[in-house]
């Protein structure tokens, strides 16, 4: 049977439709916690391309159209940009030739329009400055057209619904407040209130007009309030709101170590990544949490939050504490098949939109992930080693024990020693590893694996989780538990290397299917096994060569699926694309096994990719086509950007190069045979938190060595140890 006849194209229920590219809209994105905006470069919201532009709050689009015109015409774009800290979108505009009866009454480039906007939890603020650079008074008309569909994020990304709620007629109140409303099928009223200052001249339906005799300058303040059932408090002006916003940004930034290098382009990558991380950080009742990404995943995901916290742990440990607290509080306590929930299981995602409220999607509080639970335990030990925060670990200990119990019972339902998944929720995710698209686990003939499925990297996570829990048990004086967990981890390592290693492929197979048949394809999943330590030394070198061969390494990063595989497609979501976080985890694993030159190739690839990308922002993924000289990576049409674990990858890549470990239980900072990329001569790390103090370290690259200088160390008890 021909290859194309063997493969049936299957799209998952939650597949993101891409009739046209979201990338080709040249959008600008602002985000803060549960609120984000996707605008065009003018600062407008246009129903073009995927029609994804809009202002969103809690998984609902609260504004779907917003356009500024001058005398009925669209202004000309001069420039638009996001500020370095990601907080302000600015657009510089001017007038086209404005005519009346065929005559030009105002020549182009005479009226300057400056738009500045930002989003804050549940609100958007905009200031518009109109300047007349002509020599006489000008009569102009500024008009704003606004509209909304109040679509759920799952509708925006392509799902259809048999029925929707009721849109309200637009209403204008107090001569300056336009209200758009919707009553959903979940019986929740959602409102968008747009306040104009000063009062507009006229309004009709959803159009607002200012008729101005413009001498020199005219200012307009517009605020958008997104209201769900409860009042949002007194409105603030643009300046008042921004003055409240900036201290919050400053406080979050201060939690992250300051890193600069001798390479300004690398510094740009670091600065953009830091700003994006801050913008994706949401305050919760249990501390700050990294939301996964804009636009599709602007909410708490267990796996994404854990890995982002792990990537940034050495530079910003307090975020890991908050991630652990949040996930402990949302840990499942009972069996609920419609949520794929089981006692001890860690959250996959949570949603607050209409479709989650009605049960049309199961994600209001959903647990369909096989890997978040062992990753939770891994992060708990990594956090304790980094901080020696015993109080937090003691609070988390019952949740860690519950997670271990889930691994041994529900995770390994057939008792073969491997953790598998098989979804129970009727509308849940079919595949429940990090590659959760419906066609992401297949055999070498292209046939999809049947559940229950044991992924290779999940066994590695479980191995690391048991060792991590054993170390925590030792720290808490539970010696018997420590010894049991160490024995279980050792047995798993032996069984894993026997069952998953493939001599012919020289890699670990992707998975074992429900019949214990190996999925004999080359994938990036095998590379993630390295950083956990489960890989036998005899296989590590061969695996490193496989990962860096032309089948898997694109030049930019590691492909999710090797290009010799039947299902390889470089434009797919999980079958041949490159994910920056995946590549960073593999680089870290390679360095831990001593393959630092191979790790450097991955650092170099992702850095070069950043140089071609808008804002130097690594997206969720890009296509897996091989690197072509002088060209950047090929965009994936609907990738999230920013995406938390992608923008955090640079921190783990630096850790991989420097082989940096911080052990707060011993008050030691280790550098194990550090190396630096050839494009970095110096790395300066300031404001690095250690215990209750800070340290400043400078690293210098020499021909065959790296020099390390401790410039400031507030606590003399801490030591910096260098292994060469």
C-alpha atoms as one frame of an Amber mdcrd trajectory, in Angstrom:
protein
   0.000   0.000   0.000   1.378   3.422  -0.911   2.411   5.702   1.903  -0.251
   8.295   1.142  -2.909   5.561   1.228  -1.787   4.321   4.637  -2.117   7.700
   6.321  -5.483   9.181   7.139  -5.427  12.901   7.952  -6.994  13.338  11.383
  -7.678  16.652  12.988  -8.275  16.778  16.719 -11.375  18.294  18.227  -9.322
  21.226  19.502  -7.189  21.628  16.373  -6.434  25.291  15.642  -7.832  26.103
  12.204  -5.509  27.979   9.863  -7.318  28.891   6.668  -4.852  31.774   6.501
  -1.773  32.669   8.434  -2.029  34.610  11.662   1.625  35.540  11.086   0.881
  37.405   7.850  -1.305  39.964   9.619   1.835  41.714  11.020   0.167  42.060
  14.379   1.225  43.771  17.599   0.430  42.009  20.871  -0.075  43.453  24.351
  -0.763  41.157  27.281  -1.145  41.305  31.027  -2.445  38.355  33.060  -5.996
  37.469  31.914  -6.094  40.327  29.395  -4.451  40.596  25.991  -4.904  42.547
  22.799  -3.970  41.671  19.224  -3.834  44.779  17.041  -2.630  45.632  13.590
   0.306  48.027  13.234  -2.012  51.054  13.190  -3.293  50.080  16.632  -6.645
  49.068  15.114  -8.530  45.778  15.355  -9.372  44.435  11.907 -11.414  41.364
  10.892  -8.765  40.076   8.466  -6.802  36.842   8.018  -7.750  34.442  10.793
  -9.887  37.217  12.282  -8.017  36.696  15.539  -7.406  40.369  16.281  -9.259
  41.738  19.275  -9.224  42.580  22.954  -9.590  39.485  25.142 -10.335  38.868
  28.794 -10.712  35.483  30.510 -10.923  33.466  27.261 -13.500  35.787  25.665
 -13.059  38.420  22.964 -14.506  41.641  24.368 -13.802  43.773  21.287 -13.599
  42.401  17.740 -13.464  45.588  15.649 -11.930  48.997  16.323 -10.847  51.437
  13.648  -9.767  55.072  13.669 -10.394  57.244  10.601  -9.659  60.859   9.771
 -12.267  62.513   7.544 -13.518  59.043   6.666 -10.126  57.755   5.530  -7.618
  55.481   7.184  -4.476  57.309   8.350  -1.123  56.489   6.793   1.222  54.394
   8.935   4.595  55.919   9.735   5.794  53.386  12.306   4.646  51.218  15.177
   6.514  49.466  17.938   6.348  47.821  21.319   8.461  49.367  24.043  11.348
  47.301  25.439   9.416  46.320  28.541   6.521  45.076  26.392   4.037  47.342
  28.137   3.213  50.063  25.574   2.186  49.844  21.931   2.911  53.062  20.077
   1.822  53.936  16.542   2.821  57.041  14.553   0.294  57.984  11.877  -0.380
  60.845   9.510  -3.168  61.956   7.203  -3.458  60.977   3.547  -4.481  63.677
   1.072  -7.885  64.743   2.372 -10.265  65.866  -0.357 -13.579  67.625  -0.695
 -15.325  67.734  -4.051 -12.184  66.493  -5.780  -9.965  69.173  -4.285  -7.267
  68.508  -1.708  -8.281  70.480   1.370  -5.540  69.103   3.655  -2.375  67.766
   2.000  -0.882  64.550   3.314   1.600  64.590   6.204   0.139  67.742   7.747
  -1.759  66.110  10.621   0.250  63.878  12.970  -1.585  61.253  15.032   0.187
  59.455  17.872  -1.510  56.454  19.485  -0.269  54.887  22.701  -1.996  51.998
  24.482  -1.530  49.302  27.095  -3.601  46.560  28.706  -4.079  45.996  32.405
  -6.099  43.297  34.146  -9.603  43.622  32.679  -8.921  46.939  30.943  -7.245
  48.626  27.996  -6.170  52.274  27.975  -5.396  54.436  24.972  -4.207  58.000
  24.546  -4.425  59.698  21.159  -2.565  62.899  20.383  -3.502  64.813  17.224
  -1.090  67.560  16.126  -1.559  70.105  13.339   1.784  70.876  11.683   0.185
  73.115   9.078   0.069  76.906   9.149  -3.688  77.338   9.581  -6.648  75.987
  11.520  -8.003  72.733  10.125 -11.498  71.292  10.387 -11.119  67.548  10.808
 -13.330  64.658  11.818 -11.967  61.733  13.815 -14.267  58.722  13.881 -14.080
  55.437  15.747 -15.988  52.338  14.686 -16.268  49.629  17.339 -17.972  46.252
  17.452 -17.884  42.941  19.219 -18.972  39.325  18.835 -18.024  38.147  22.375
 -16.680  34.921  20.919 -15.090  32.296  23.125 -11.395  31.682  22.389 -12.272
  28.171  21.160 -14.615  29.696  18.575 -11.931  32.128  17.465  -9.500  29.263
  16.968 -11.913  27.362  14.742 -14.583  25.448  16.695 -18.190  25.769  15.571
 -21.178  25.881  17.933 -24.781  24.877  17.219 -26.014  27.976  19.020 -24.732
  31.070  20.771 -26.001  33.506  23.363 -27.673  36.875  22.753 -25.855  40.035
  21.658 -27.248  43.281  23.083 -27.844  46.406  21.040 -25.039  48.993  21.508
 -26.043  51.776  23.869 -24.536  55.169  24.616 -24.778  56.597  28.122 -23.880
  59.926  29.744 -22.765  61.214  26.329 -19.392  59.466  26.550 -19.834  55.758
  27.438 -20.481  53.168  24.719 -21.566  49.755  26.079 -21.494  46.534  24.086
 -23.053  43.499  25.761 -23.724  39.794  25.489 -25.580  37.192  27.555 -23.978
  33.789  27.109 -25.414  30.310  27.207 -23.713  30.044  30.595 -26.114  32.802
  31.769 -23.258  35.203  32.350 -23.564  38.826  31.218 -20.376  40.128  29.631
 -20.027  43.840  28.912 -17.481  46.068  27.227 -17.655  49.681  28.400 -15.723
  52.204  26.303 -15.292  55.633  27.888 -14.274  58.655  25.825 -12.684  61.801
  27.223 -13.467  64.524  26.295 -17.058  63.854  25.310 -17.397  63.115  21.592
 -19.320  65.413  19.269 -21.705  62.744  18.007 -22.433  59.037  18.162 -24.650
  56.627  16.277 -24.909  52.886  16.821 -21.330  51.750  17.296 -19.658  54.817
  15.734 -18.238  57.711  17.746 -17.224  61.011  16.118 -15.106  64.025  17.116
 -15.440  67.143  14.946 -12.479  69.359  15.741 -11.217  72.758  14.674  -7.578
  71.852  15.134  -5.190  74.604  15.982  -2.137  72.779  17.247  -2.900  69.784
  19.495  -5.931  67.759  20.604  -5.890  64.877  23.115  -8.303  61.965  23.508
  -8.309  59.397  26.330 -10.181  56.124  25.734 -10.565  53.332  28.282 -12.047
  49.883  27.719 -13.483  47.996  30.706 -14.237  44.275  30.372 -16.956  43.426
  32.857 -18.092  39.940  33.827 -20.874  39.992  36.399 -19.118  42.364  38.783
 -18.266  46.087  38.725 -14.653  46.961  37.987 -14.337  50.081  40.152 -13.899
  53.708  39.236 -12.269  54.363  35.864  -8.747  55.748  35.782  -7.134  58.032
  33.261  -4.380  56.706  31.000  -1.690  58.330  33.149  -3.187  57.207  36.477
  -3.494  53.624  35.285   0.017  53.534  33.859   1.453  54.934  37.089  -0.134
  51.989  38.906   1.076  49.525  36.286   4.775  50.408  36.261   5.519  49.529
  39.929   4.049  46.068  39.347   6.285  45.568  36.318   9.289  46.809  38.282
   8.578  44.427  41.155   8.290  41.414  38.851  11.463  42.370  36.993  13.366
  42.593  40.258  12.649  38.914  40.883  14.758  37.939  37.864  18.561  38.143
  37.828  20.042  40.788  35.534  22.064  39.144  32.767  24.075  41.040  30.178
  26.743  39.908  27.747  29.310  41.359  25.372  26.935  40.670  22.450  24.221
  43.310  22.020  22.091  41.019  19.866  22.156  38.349  22.553  21.270  41.056
  25.085  18.274  41.950  22.933  17.125  38.336  23.077  17.527  38.299  26.858
  15.672  41.588  27.310  12.762  40.540  25.124  12.522  37.177  26.882  12.470
  38.821  30.302   9.804  41.326  29.257   7.666  38.554  27.785   7.954  36.444
  30.935   6.794  39.375  33.031   3.883  40.050  30.682   2.769  36.404  30.933
   2.869  36.415  34.733  -0.567  36.469  36.331  -1.376  37.073  39.991  -3.420
  34.274  41.559  -4.620  33.747  45.160  -1.644  31.372  45.545   1.055  33.582
  44.037   2.205  34.448  40.528   1.814  31.957  37.705   3.232  31.892  34.170
   0.376  31.770  31.665   1.245  29.530  28.731   0.935  31.864  25.725  -0.991
  34.326  23.588  -3.470  33.995  21.977  -4.626  30.387  22.366  -3.278  29.474
  25.794  -3.482  32.624  27.881  -4.314  30.724  31.048  -2.694  28.414  33.604
  -1.339  25.151  32.164   0.305  22.746  34.581   3.005  21.365  32.283   3.867
  24.744  30.762   4.050  26.510  34.116   6.319  23.823  35.583   8.742  23.753
  32.663   8.894  27.556  32.478   9.633  27.666  36.214  12.292  24.969  35.741
  13.957  26.873  32.883  14.144  30.081  34.929  14.738  28.512  38.358  18.409
  29.443  38.652  17.704  33.094  37.811  14.268  33.595  39.443  13.452  30.901
  42.041  10.483  32.660  43.638   8.336  31.947  40.572   8.871  28.198  41.021
   7.557  28.458  44.569   4.380  30.145  43.371   3.885  27.628  40.545   4.172
  24.759  43.028   1.702  26.389  45.423  -0.852  27.007  42.684  -0.660  23.446
  41.375  -0.849  21.974  44.877  -4.055  23.923  45.529  -5.594  22.735  42.251
  -4.409  19.109  42.520  -7.203  16.588  41.893  -8.613  14.874  44.964 -11.173
  12.504  43.431 -12.021  10.619  40.271 -13.968  12.701  37.752 -13.785  10.967
  34.350 -15.299  13.917  32.463 -12.285  15.979  33.603  -9.746  13.115  33.315
  -9.204  13.791  37.024  -7.827  11.255  39.512  -6.571  11.698  43.093  -3.104
  13.217  43.177  -3.084  14.266  39.525  -1.754  17.706  38.602  -3.790  20.146
  36.530  -3.493  20.305  32.766  -5.335  23.585  32.198  -8.103  25.816  33.452
 -10.487  28.022  31.435 -13.032  30.726  32.278 -14.810  31.286  28.989 -18.423
  30.624  28.070 -17.772  27.250  26.434 -15.978  25.974  29.533 -18.868  27.255
  31.639 -21.442  25.381  29.581 -19.384  22.194  29.363 -18.995  22.460  25.574
 -15.265  22.021  26.268 -14.070  20.140  29.377 -11.349  22.590  30.317 -12.825
  24.638  33.159 -10.589  22.492  35.380  -9.053  19.726  33.284  -6.469  17.065
  34.165  -5.734  15.368  30.833  -1.953  15.310  31.143   0.272  12.343  31.944
   3.454  14.299  32.598   2.525  17.280  34.786   2.372  15.070  37.889   5.964
  13.740  37.785   7.159  17.157  36.613   5.555  18.686  39.717   7.621  16.393
  41.953  10.779  17.139  39.951  10.262  20.884  40.326   9.668  20.546  44.070
  13.134  19.040  44.624  14.805  21.443  42.194  13.221  24.353  44.055  14.325
  23.028  47.450  17.905  22.483  46.262  17.950  25.990  44.798  16.490  27.744
  47.871  16.588  25.451  50.939  13.019  26.648  51.599  12.047  23.884  54.002
   8.783  25.520  55.096   7.382  25.479  51.562   8.415  21.863  51.014   6.812
  20.746  54.268   3.574  22.440  53.155   3.827  20.729  49.778   4.814  17.312
  51.132   1.260  15.835  51.306   0.742  16.923  47.694   4.049  15.362  46.646
   3.059  12.084  48.314  -0.331  12.223  46.567   1.435  12.758  43.231   3.685
   9.735  43.865   0.619   7.667  44.714  -0.998   8.711  41.431   2.148   7.677
  39.520   2.129   4.202  41.071  -1.610   3.528  40.765  -3.480   5.498  38.135
  -0.351   6.281  36.129   0.746   2.646  36.000  -2.667   1.038  35.847  -1.399
  -2.270  34.385   1.470  -2.571  36.862   4.229  -3.049  34.272   6.404  -0.336
  35.818   5.769   2.215  33.070   3.354   5.158  33.246   0.773   5.248  30.452
  -2.233   7.359  29.505  -5.658   6.584  28.096  -8.129   9.444  28.189 -11.517
   8.961  29.860 -13.193  12.311  29.170 -15.432  12.040  26.104 -14.306  15.465
  24.894 -10.805  15.242  26.359  -7.403  15.122  24.738  -6.542  11.879  22.956
  -2.795  12.236  23.494  -1.732  13.523  26.878   2.015  14.060  26.682   3.464
  17.420  25.714   2.881  16.464  22.076  -0.865  16.305  22.503  -2.119  16.606
  18.918  -4.139  13.606  17.842  -1.562  12.297  15.312   1.616  12.860  17.338
   2.305   9.244  18.391   2.751   6.800  15.527   4.579   3.680  14.370   7.194
   3.523  11.630   4.505   2.614   9.071   2.532   5.760   9.943  -0.229   4.001
  11.852  -1.293   5.787  15.018  -0.467   4.136  18.325  -3.369   2.664  20.266
  -3.704   3.471  23.967  -2.730   3.091  26.701   0.515   4.728  25.552   3.798
   4.890  27.483   5.905   7.799  26.178   9.672   7.579  26.520  10.143  11.014
  28.114   7.363  10.365  30.627   9.291   7.372  31.985  12.304   9.666  32.277
  10.255  12.225  34.205   9.005   9.495  36.548  12.565   8.309  37.127  13.640
  11.840  37.998  10.521  12.365  40.133  11.289   9.286  42.247  14.885  10.348
  42.756  13.725  13.891  43.548  11.174  12.656  46.063  13.839  10.394  47.616
  16.086  13.418  48.180  13.191  15.333  49.716  12.355  12.357  51.925  15.974
  12.307  53.139  15.807  16.023  53.911  12.607  15.472  55.907  14.005  12.494
  57.805  11.928   9.802  56.085  14.740   7.324  55.454  12.595   4.286  54.706
  10.672   6.132  52.007  13.927   7.464  50.584  15.368   3.972  50.166  12.183
   2.609  48.594  12.017   5.424  46.059  15.694   4.992  45.137  15.152   1.277
  44.524  12.116   1.999  42.372  14.022   4.598  40.358  16.941   2.229  39.767
  14.599  -0.541  38.640  12.821   1.835  36.270  16.128   2.942  34.739  17.105
  -0.639  33.993  13.699  -1.548  32.574  13.520   1.629  30.510  16.893   1.215
  28.814  16.037  -2.405  27.975  12.527  -1.745  26.646  12.937   1.610  24.878
  16.439   1.583  23.336  16.501   0.712  19.630  19.855  -0.497  18.298  19.075
   0.154  14.646  17.695   3.656  15.171  20.342   4.475  17.812  17.763   6.258
  19.898  14.952   5.537  22.297  11.659   4.703  20.620   8.970   7.316  20.908
   6.598   5.146  22.948   5.189   1.726  23.687   1.605   1.357  22.520  -1.255
  -0.457  24.230   0.074  -3.815  22.998   3.595  -2.949  24.258   4.781  -2.568
  20.674   7.511   0.043  20.229   6.817   3.120  18.106  10.064   2.912  16.156
  10.506   6.484  15.010  13.215   9.051  15.740  11.857  11.955  17.760  12.919
  14.787  20.017  11.188  13.008  22.923  14.229  10.776  23.292  16.444  13.825
  23.717  14.425  14.996  26.704  15.339  11.782  28.521  18.903  13.053  28.919
  18.345  15.821  31.450  16.656  13.407  33.862  19.665  11.061  34.035  17.754
   7.932  33.028  19.924   7.283  29.959  22.638   4.651  30.445  26.108   6.019
  29.729  26.601   3.410  27.006  23.759   4.982  25.013  24.308   8.680  25.705
  26.951   9.305  23.041  25.041   7.447  20.353  21.871   9.337  21.241  23.764
  12.640  21.043  24.945  11.767  17.506  21.421  10.810  16.479  19.952  14.052
  17.797  22.510  16.147  15.909  22.283  14.287  12.607  20.516  15.760   9.585
  17.361  13.778  10.220  16.576  15.542  13.495  18.689  18.724  13.630  17.363
  21.388  11.287  20.160  23.871  11.965  17.782  25.920  14.122  16.848  23.200
  16.598  15.741  19.599  17.042  12.770  18.464  14.990   9.916  16.889  16.890
   9.949  13.979  14.425  12.769  12.776  12.181  12.455  13.606   8.520  12.774
   9.912   7.522   9.542   9.127   9.351   6.369   8.413   7.385   4.444  11.108
   9.237   7.190  13.721   8.976   5.822  17.101   7.965   7.932  20.174   8.769
   4.768  22.322   8.728   2.895  20.175  11.255   2.366  20.952  14.927   4.262
  17.995  16.397   5.514  15.862  13.485   8.600  17.676  12.283   8.406  21.229
  13.620  10.968  22.764  16.001   9.927  23.861  19.510  12.455  26.127  21.282
  11.704  24.805  24.781  12.156  21.224  23.550  15.524  22.080  22.022  16.599
  23.886  25.213  15.736  20.873  27.391  17.735  18.646  25.031  20.702  21.051
  25.137  20.605  20.957  28.929  20.524  17.157  28.898  23.448  16.939  26.478
  25.531  19.215  28.691  24.772  17.117  31.781  26.246  14.083  30.010  29.328
  16.080  28.982  28.323  16.747  25.379  28.674  20.495  25.641  29.884  21.095
  22.088  26.683  19.469  20.867  24.727  21.617  23.308  26.486  24.696  21.918
  25.224  23.844  18.432  21.679  24.069  19.750  22.394  27.328  21.582  23.862
  28.742  18.360  20.853  27.550  16.312  18.220  29.149  18.533  20.220  32.374
  18.902  20.543  32.668  15.125  16.815  32.004  14.806  16.066  34.858  17.219
  17.966  37.291  14.978  15.463  36.756  12.157  12.320  36.910  14.296  10.155
  39.932  14.996  11.205  41.487  18.325  13.742  38.619  18.720  10.893  36.679
  20.275  11.061  32.894  19.982   7.512  31.687  19.238   5.839  28.521  20.458
   7.277  26.668  17.447   8.416  27.174  13.885   8.548  24.895  10.871  11.210
  22.201  10.679  12.666  23.050   7.275  16.441  22.889   7.210  18.400  26.083
   7.756  19.084  28.011   4.566  21.978  30.515   4.403  20.874  34.102   4.927
  17.264  33.160   5.686  15.376  32.808   8.945  13.212  29.929  10.139   9.854
  29.426   8.462   6.960  30.563  10.641   4.256  28.176  11.819   0.986  29.936
  10.887  -0.811  29.950  14.235   2.009  29.663  16.765   1.538  31.449  20.077
   3.851  34.399  20.548   4.796  35.166  23.229   4.837  31.629  24.648   6.205
  31.214  28.170   8.397  28.135  27.845   9.792  29.397  24.526  10.841  32.820
  25.798  12.261  31.163  28.944  14.461  28.848  26.849  17.366  31.315  26.787
  17.792  30.943  30.563  18.106  27.161  30.361  20.476  27.454  27.399  22.809
  29.637  29.471  22.604  27.161  32.335  23.519  24.380  29.903  26.598  26.217
  28.652  27.855  27.193  32.076  26.835  23.930  33.779  25.589  26.159  36.577
  24.047  24.589  39.672  23.043  26.376  42.866  22.756  24.263  46.023  21.323
  26.385  48.811  21.388  23.434  51.208  25.201  23.623  51.041  25.402  27.341
  50.204  27.412  26.592  47.073  27.289  27.784  43.461  28.838  25.254  41.074
  30.261  25.681  37.607  31.127  22.266  36.165  33.483  22.633  33.208  31.735
  25.755  31.901  32.046  26.765  28.274  30.770  29.854  26.470  29.487  30.242
  22.911  31.999  31.791  20.489  29.750  34.830  20.065  29.937  35.699  23.797
  33.152  37.047  25.310  31.675  38.004  28.681  28.554  37.221  30.694  27.612
  39.389  33.666  25.078  38.052  36.184  23.850  40.624  38.695  21.119  40.546
  41.318  21.261  36.735  41.445  19.207  35.665  44.497  20.940  33.274  46.910
  19.098  32.760  50.164  18.152  36.177  51.495  21.002  37.925  49.690  22.322
  38.573  46.186  25.503  37.801  44.298  27.197  39.271  41.217  29.349  37.100
  38.973  31.247  37.832  35.757  32.422  35.173  33.323  35.031  35.708  30.614
  35.753  33.431  27.671  39.368  32.627  26.873  40.782  30.428  24.137  40.588
  27.189  26.112  38.976  28.251  29.347  36.327  30.312  31.114  37.347  32.718
  33.856  34.914  33.375  36.704  35.055  36.430  38.960  32.813  36.971  41.976
  32.319  40.737  42.007  29.915  40.938  44.932  28.756  38.421  47.531  26.720
  39.735  50.440  26.793  36.474  52.429  30.381  35.267  53.053  29.104  31.767
  53.897  28.284  31.125  50.256  31.053  29.584  48.103  31.571  29.576  44.345
  33.047  26.234  43.241  34.555  25.690  39.797  35.221  22.216  38.358  37.468
  22.210  35.282
